XYZ file of C-alpha atoms in Angstrom:
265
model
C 2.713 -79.304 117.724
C 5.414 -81.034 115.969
C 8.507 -81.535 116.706
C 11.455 -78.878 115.379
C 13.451 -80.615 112.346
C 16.777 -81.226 113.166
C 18.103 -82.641 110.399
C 18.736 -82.652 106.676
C 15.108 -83.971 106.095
C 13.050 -86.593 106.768
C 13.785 -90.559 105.475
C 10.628 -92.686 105.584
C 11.380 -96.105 106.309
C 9.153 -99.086 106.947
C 10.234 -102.850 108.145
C 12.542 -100.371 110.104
C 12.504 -102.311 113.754
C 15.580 -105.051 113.001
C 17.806 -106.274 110.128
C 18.230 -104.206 107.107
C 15.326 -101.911 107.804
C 16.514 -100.535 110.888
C 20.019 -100.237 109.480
C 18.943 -98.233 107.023
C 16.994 -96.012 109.034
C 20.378 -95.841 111.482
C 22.374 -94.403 108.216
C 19.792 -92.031 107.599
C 20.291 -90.518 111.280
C 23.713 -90.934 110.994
C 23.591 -88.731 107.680
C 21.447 -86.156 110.132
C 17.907 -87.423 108.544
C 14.756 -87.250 110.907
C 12.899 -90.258 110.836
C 9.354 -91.945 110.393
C 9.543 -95.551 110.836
C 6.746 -98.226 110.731
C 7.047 -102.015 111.139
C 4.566 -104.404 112.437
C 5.825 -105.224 115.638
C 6.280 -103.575 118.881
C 9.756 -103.501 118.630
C 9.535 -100.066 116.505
C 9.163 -98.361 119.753
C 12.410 -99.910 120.847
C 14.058 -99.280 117.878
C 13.288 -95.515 117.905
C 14.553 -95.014 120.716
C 17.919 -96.738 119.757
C 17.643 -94.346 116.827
C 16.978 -90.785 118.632
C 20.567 -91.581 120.486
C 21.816 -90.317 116.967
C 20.167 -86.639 117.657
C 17.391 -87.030 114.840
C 13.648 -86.391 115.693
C 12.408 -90.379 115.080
C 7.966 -90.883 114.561
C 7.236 -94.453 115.177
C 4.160 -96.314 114.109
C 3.370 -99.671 114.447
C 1.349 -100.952 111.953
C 0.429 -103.557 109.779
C 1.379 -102.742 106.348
C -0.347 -106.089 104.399
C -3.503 -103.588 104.528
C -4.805 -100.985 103.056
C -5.749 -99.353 106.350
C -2.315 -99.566 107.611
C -0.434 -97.940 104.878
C -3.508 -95.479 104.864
C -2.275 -94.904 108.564
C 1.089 -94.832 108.115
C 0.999 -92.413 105.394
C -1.205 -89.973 107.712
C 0.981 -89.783 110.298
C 3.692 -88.789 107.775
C 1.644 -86.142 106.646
C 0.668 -85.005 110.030
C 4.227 -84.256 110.498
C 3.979 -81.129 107.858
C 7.302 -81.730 105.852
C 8.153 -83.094 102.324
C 9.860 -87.080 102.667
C 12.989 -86.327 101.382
C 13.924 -90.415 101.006
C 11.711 -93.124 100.920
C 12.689 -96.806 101.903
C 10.050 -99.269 101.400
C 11.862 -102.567 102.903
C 8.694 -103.881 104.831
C 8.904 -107.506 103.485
C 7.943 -110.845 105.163
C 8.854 -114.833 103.733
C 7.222 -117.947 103.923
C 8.861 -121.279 103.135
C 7.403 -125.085 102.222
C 5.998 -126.112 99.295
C 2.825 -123.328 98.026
C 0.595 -125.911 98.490
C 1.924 -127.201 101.985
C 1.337 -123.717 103.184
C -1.472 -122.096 104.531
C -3.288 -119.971 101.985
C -3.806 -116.856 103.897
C 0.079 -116.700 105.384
C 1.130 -117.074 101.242
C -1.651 -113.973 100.511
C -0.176 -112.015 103.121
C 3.598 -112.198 101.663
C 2.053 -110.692 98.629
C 0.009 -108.047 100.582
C 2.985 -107.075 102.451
C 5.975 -107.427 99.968
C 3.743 -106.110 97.241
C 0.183 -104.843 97.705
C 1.545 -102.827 100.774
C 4.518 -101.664 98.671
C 3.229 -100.484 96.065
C 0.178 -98.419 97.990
C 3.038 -96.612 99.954
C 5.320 -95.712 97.254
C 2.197 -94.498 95.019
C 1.529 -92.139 97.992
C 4.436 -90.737 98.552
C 6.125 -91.052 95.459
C 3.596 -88.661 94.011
C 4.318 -85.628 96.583
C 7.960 -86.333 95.592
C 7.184 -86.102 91.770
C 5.290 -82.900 92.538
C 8.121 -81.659 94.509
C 10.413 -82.639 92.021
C 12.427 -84.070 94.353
C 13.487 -87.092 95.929
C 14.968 -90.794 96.476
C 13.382 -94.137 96.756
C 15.028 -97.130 97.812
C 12.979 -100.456 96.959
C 14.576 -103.715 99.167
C 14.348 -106.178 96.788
C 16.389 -109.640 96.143
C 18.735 -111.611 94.387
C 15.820 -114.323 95.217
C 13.740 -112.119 92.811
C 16.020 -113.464 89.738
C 15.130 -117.430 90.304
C 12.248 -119.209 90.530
C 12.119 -119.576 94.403
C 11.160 -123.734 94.915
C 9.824 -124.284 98.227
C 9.727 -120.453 98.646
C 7.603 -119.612 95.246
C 5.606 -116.633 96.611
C 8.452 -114.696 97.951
C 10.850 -115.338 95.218
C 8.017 -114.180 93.025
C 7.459 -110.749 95.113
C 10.881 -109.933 94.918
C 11.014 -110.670 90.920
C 8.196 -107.897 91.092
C 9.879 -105.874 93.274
C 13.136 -105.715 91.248
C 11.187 -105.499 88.036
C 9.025 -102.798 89.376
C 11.543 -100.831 90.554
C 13.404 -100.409 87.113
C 10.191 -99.462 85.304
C 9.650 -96.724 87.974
C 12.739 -95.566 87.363
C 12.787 -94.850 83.897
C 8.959 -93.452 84.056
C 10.243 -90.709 86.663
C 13.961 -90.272 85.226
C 13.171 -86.644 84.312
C 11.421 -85.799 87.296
C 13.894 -85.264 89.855
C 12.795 -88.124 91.437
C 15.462 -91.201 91.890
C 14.932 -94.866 92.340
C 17.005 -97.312 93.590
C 16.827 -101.271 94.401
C 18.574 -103.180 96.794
C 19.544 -106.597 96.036
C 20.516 -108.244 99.129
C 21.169 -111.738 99.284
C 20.683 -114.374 102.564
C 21.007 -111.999 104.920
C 21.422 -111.917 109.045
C 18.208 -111.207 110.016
C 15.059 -112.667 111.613
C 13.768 -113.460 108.183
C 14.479 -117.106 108.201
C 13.243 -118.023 111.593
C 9.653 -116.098 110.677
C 9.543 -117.803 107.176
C 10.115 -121.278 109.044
C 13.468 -121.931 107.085
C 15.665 -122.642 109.780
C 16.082 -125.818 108.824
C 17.147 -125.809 105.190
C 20.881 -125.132 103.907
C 20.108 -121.498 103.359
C 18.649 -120.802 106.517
C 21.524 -122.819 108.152
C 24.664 -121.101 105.507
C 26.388 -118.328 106.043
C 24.623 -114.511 105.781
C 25.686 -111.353 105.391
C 25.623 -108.480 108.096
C 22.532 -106.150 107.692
C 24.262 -103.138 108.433
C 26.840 -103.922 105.432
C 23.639 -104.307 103.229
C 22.181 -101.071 104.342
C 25.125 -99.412 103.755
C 25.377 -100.259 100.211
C 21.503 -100.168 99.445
C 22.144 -96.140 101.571
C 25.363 -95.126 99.056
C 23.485 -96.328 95.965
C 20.055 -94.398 96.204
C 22.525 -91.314 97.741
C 23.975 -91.789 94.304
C 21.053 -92.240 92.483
C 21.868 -95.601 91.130
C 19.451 -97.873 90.150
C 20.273 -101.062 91.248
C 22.838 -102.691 93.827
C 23.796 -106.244 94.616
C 25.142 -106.077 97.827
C 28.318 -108.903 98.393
C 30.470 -109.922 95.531
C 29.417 -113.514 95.987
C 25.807 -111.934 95.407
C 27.141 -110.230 92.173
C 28.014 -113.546 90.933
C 25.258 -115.643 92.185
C 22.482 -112.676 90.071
C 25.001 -112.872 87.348
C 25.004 -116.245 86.427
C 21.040 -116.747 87.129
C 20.888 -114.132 84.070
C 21.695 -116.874 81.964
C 20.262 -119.992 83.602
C 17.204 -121.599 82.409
C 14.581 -121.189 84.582
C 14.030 -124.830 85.103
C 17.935 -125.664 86.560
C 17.307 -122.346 88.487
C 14.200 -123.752 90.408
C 16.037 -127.336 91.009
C 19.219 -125.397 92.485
C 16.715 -123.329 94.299
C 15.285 -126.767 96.091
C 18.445 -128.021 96.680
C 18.881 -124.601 98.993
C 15.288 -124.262 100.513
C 13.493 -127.459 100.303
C 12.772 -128.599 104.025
C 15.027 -130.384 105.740
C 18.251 -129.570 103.145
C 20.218 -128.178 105.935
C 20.697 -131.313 107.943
């Protein structure tokens, strides 16, 4: 039997066990959302049990969302729970650093399955109930790394450029459907991301980051507003503003300068 709602609705939310993800799953409870959370570690368990402190009903999964099977999983268990997602925050995402051909082949092919593949599987999902519905909000976690050609981290800079790109198209394709999408633009961020993509010891794994919660918060507002895109950080705003008009070439070599290995010593 499932558990009694207790809140507004229910907030999907996957990559939700540390950094941004699980600070955007805390303002949905804090806005009186129930949750279902997935991420690929153990630590979901921990993380909804941090969560259920706010008074929400939380539905952890842990499970690998690079596959097919996973988001085939994770998309069950929502549906098991017998109510309509109300928001939808797809922020699973993993890096890699090194040079594409330095790296191992299969680690680069999962940053595409997870970032993208995953992604997109999960949003077509549920982002048809919501169309159906007529109802709803999607919040894509995408990157300020998606607007420059990402040297020494070319397959994540390019899954974010897909992200943020995808994201706008979906938006206009379901702007009269009651259906809202949103991207988050984050920039370095305080997280476990750079230790997991190996980039601890560049100058942007080593430079200063912003708090997760104070992206959240500003990736939250924006979809609660229906906007469709935020840059989170105003030296963020400037940093996507001036890559606008950079060639592409100068925007890879500044992109070295930040990620190549060794830059932060």
């Amino acid at each position: 039997m499932n558990p009694v709602p207790t809140g507004k609705g229910l907030a999907v939310v996957t990559g939700a066990s540390s950094g941004i993800g699980y600070e955007l799953a805390r303002c949905a409870a804090e806005n009186g959302y129930d949750l279902a959370i997935a991420a690929n570690e153990p630590e979901i368990l921990e993380a909804a049990t941090k969560l259920k402190e706010f008074g929400v009903q939380v539905e952890a999964l842990q499970v690998d969302l690079a596959t097919p099977d996973g988001v085939r999983r994770f998309v069950d268990a929502v549906s098991a729970l017998g109510r309509p997602v109300d928001l939808l925050m797809a922020n699973a995402g993993v890096g890699l650093g090194h040079g594409f051909l330095d790296q191992d082949l299969d680690e680069a092919q999962r940053v595409v399955d997870t970032n993208v593949t995953g992604t997109i599987r999960l949003v077509h999902a549920i982002g048809n109930r919501m169309r159906e519905r007529g109802e709803g909000r999607i919040l894509f976690t995408g990157s300020i790394a998606g607007f420059m050609p990402g040297a020494y981290q070319a397959v994540y800079n390019a899954t974010k450029s897909f992200i943020n790109s995808f994201s706008f198209a979906l938006r206009d394709e379901l702007k009269d459907s009651g259906v809202t999408v949103t991207c988050l633009m984050p920039g370095p961020t305080d997280t476990e991301f750079f230790e997991r993509a190996d980039l601890l010891d560049t100058a942007v794994g080593q430079g200063k980051k912003d708090d997760p919660a104070f992206v959240a918060k500003a990736g939250f507002k924006a979809m609660m507003d229906g906007e469709g895109d935020v840059v989170a950080g105003w030296k963020n705003k400037v940093m996507s503003a001036v890559a606008n008009v950079t060639p592409a070439g100068m925007l890879a070599g500044q992109h070295r300068k930040m990620a190549e290995p060794g830059s932060g010593t």
